[in-house]
Structures are given as structure tokens and as C-alpha cells.
Coordinates of C-alpha atoms in Angstrom, one line a residue:
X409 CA -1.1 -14.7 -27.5
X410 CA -4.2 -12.4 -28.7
X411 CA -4.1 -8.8 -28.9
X412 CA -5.7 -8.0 -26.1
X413 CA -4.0 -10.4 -24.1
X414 CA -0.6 -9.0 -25.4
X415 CA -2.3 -5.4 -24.5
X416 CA -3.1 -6.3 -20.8
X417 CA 0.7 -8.0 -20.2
X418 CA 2.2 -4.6 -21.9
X419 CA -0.5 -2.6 -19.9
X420 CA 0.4 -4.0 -16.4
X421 CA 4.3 -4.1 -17.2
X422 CA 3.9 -0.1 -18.2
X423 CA 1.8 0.7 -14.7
X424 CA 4.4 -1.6 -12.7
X425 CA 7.4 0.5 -14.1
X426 CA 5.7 3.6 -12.9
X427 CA 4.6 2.6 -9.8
X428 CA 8.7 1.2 -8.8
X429 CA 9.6 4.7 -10.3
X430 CA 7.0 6.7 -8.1
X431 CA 8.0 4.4 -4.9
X432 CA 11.6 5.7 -6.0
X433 CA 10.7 9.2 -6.3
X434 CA 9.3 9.4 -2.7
X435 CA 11.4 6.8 -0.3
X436 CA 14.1 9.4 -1.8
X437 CA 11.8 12.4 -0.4
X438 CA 10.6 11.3 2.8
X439 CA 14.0 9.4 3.6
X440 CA 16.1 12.6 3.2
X441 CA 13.4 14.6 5.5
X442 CA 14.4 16.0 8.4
X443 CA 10.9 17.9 8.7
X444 CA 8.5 15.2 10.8
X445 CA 5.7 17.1 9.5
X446 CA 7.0 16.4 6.1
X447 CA 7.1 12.9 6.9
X448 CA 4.0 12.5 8.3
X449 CA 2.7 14.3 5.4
X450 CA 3.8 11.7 3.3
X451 CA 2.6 8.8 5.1
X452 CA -1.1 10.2 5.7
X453 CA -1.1 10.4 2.0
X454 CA 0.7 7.1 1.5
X455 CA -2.3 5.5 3.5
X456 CA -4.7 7.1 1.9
X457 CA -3.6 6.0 -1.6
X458 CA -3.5 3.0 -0.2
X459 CA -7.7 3.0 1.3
X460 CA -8.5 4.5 -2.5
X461 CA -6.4 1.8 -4.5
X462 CA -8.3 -0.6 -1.8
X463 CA -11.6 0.8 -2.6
X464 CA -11.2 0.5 -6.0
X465 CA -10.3 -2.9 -6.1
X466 CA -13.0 -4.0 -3.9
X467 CA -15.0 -1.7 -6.7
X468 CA -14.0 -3.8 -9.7
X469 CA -14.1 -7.2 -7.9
X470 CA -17.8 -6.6 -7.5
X471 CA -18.1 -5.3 -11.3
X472 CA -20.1 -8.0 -13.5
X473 CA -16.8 -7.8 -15.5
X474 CA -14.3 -7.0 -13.4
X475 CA -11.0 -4.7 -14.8
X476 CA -7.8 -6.9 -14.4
X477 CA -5.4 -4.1 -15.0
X478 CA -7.1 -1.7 -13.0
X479 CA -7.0 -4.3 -9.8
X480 CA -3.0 -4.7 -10.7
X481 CA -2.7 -1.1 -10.2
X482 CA -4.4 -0.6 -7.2
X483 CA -2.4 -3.5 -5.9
X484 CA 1.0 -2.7 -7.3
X485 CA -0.1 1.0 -5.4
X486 CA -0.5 -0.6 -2.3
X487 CA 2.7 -2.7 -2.6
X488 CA 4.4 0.4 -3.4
X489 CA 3.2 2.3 -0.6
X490 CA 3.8 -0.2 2.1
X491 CA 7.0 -0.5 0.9
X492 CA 7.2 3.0 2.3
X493 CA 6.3 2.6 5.6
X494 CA 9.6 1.4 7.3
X495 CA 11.1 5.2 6.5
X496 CA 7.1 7.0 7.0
X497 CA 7.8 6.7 11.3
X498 CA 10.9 8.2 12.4
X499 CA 11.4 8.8 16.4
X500 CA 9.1 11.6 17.4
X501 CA 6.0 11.5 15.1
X502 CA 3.7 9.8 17.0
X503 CA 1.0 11.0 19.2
X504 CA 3.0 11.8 22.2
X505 CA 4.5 14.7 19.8
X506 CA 2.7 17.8 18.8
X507 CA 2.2 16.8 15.7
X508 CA -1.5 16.2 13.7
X509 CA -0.9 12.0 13.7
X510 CA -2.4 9.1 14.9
X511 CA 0.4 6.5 15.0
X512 CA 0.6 5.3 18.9
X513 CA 4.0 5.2 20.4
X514 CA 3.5 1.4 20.6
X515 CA 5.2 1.4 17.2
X516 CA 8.0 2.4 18.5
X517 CA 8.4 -0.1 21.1
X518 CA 7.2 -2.7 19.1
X519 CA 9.2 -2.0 16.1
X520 CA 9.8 -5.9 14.8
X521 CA 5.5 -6.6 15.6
X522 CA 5.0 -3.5 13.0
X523 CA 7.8 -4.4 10.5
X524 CA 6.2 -7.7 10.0
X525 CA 2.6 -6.3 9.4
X526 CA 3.8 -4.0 6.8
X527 CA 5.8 -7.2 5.3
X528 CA 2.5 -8.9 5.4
X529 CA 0.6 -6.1 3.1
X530 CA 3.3 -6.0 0.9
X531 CA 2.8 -10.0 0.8
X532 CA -0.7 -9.8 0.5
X533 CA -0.7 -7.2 -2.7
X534 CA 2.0 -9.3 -4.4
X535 CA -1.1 -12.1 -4.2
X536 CA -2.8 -9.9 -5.5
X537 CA -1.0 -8.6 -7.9
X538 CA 0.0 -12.1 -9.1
X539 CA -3.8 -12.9 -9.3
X540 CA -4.8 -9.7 -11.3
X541 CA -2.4 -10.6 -13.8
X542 CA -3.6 -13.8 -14.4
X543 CA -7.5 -12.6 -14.9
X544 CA -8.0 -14.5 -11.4
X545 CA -8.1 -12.3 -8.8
X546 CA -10.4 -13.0 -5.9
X547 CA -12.8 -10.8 -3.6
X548 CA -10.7 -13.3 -0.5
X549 CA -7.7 -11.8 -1.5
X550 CA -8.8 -8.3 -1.4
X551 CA -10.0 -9.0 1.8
X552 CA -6.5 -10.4 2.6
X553 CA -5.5 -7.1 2.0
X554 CA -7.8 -5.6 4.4
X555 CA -7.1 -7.7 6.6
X556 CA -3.7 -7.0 6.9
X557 CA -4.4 -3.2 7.4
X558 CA -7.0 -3.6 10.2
X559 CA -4.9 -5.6 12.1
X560 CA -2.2 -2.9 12.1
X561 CA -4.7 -0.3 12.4
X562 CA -6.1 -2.0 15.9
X563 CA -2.5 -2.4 17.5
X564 CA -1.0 1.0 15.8
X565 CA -3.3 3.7 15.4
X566 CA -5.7 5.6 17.6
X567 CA -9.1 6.2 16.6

């Protein structure tokens, strides 16, 4: 193993092990919230980690020489943030509350149709994930990733 390969495997292990301990850090803060707005605080930024680690993959995949690591972190983000989203919509934070959200009620009635899109990201980034560490990660697979939040977006969110 060369240098640099031995630098990118201790790279992605060290941004893996603080991505697990961030996802730690705030299931324990959102889950232990009573506050809704505090919750829905947390998901609105949870997404848009998610659309920034999104962009920047899409960013590097372009790149003449794409960044490897940096696409594993902006993965591992997304798979740590959609980890998330089971404890981000408690009863009474959708749109039919008084509260600055866009989630639609229908995730509340349709709770097993929403748990297995968010199982689907997280599937999708692992892909990723496992492609970025190999130094073969694909523009499809971003896409994949996009995929999987547009189609959540159209049946869960209002615009």
C-alpha cells in the first residue's frame, strides 16, 4: 500500500469516526426534545447539510480529478443525516401546525411509505460511500442519491 493510499484509508476512517460521533451527538439532542420547534430546527438543518454535502459531491464528480475523500464525506454526511430522520417528525410538526415547516401531514399517515425512502438514502450513500472509497465513485450514483430525495420531496413536502 503507498502513502497516499495509506493516507486516503486513514483520511476516510478519521472523517467516518466523526461523522458516527456527530450523528450521536444530535439523535441524542433532537430525540430528548420536547420543543417541536427545536426539532424542526434540527431537521431543516439536517436537510440542508444534506443539499450542501449533495452539491459538493456533484461538484467533485465533475472535477477533472475528482477528490475521493471529499465525496466519502459528503456521503458519510448524508448517511448520517438520514439516519436522523425517523426521530426529525414527531406528531405535530407538520404543516397543519403553526409551526415554519413544510413536511405534509401525509407523513404521518403514511409512516411505513416514508421510513422506507429514508432507508433508501441511507442505502444509496452507503453506495456511495463504498464507491468513494475505492476511487470509483460514479456521477449515476450521485444521482441515485438525488433520486432518492426528490422522490420523498414530491410525496412529503410542499413547495
Amino acid at each position: 500500500m503507498t502513502f497516499s493510499q495509506l493516507r486516503r484509508t486513514f483520511t476516510s476512517a478519521l472523517l467516518m469516526t466523526a461523522a458516527a460521533i456527530s450523528a450521536h451527538i444530535s439523535l441524542v439532542s433532537a430525540a430528548e426534545s420536547d420543543d417541536p420547534e427545536m426539532v424542526i430546527h434540527e431537521r431543516q438543518e439536517g436537510f440542508k447539510n444534506m443539499g450542501s454535502s449533495l452539491k459538493s459531491m456533484r461538484f467533485e464528480l465533475r472535477a477533472d480529478t475528482p477528490d475521493y475523500p471529499a465525496i466519502l464525506k459528503a456521503a458519510t454526511t448524508i448517511k448520517t443525516e438520514a439516519l436522523k430522520i425517523g426521530d426529525w417528525f414527531p406528531e405535530g410538526t407538520s404543516t397543519d401546525s403553526d409551526y415554519d415547516t413544510d413536511a405534509l401531514p401525509y407523513i404521518w399517515k403514511n409512516q411505513a411509505k416514508f421510513n422506507k425512502m429514508a432507508d433508501d438514502l441511507v442505502k444509496a450513500s452507503e453506495a456511495m460511500m463504498a464507491a468513494a472509497s475505492s476511487a470509483s465513485a460514479t456521477e449515476e450514483q450521485m444521482i441515485a442519491i438525488k433520486d432518492a430525495c426528490s422522490a420523498c420531496h414530491r410525496s412529503f413536502r410542499e413547495d
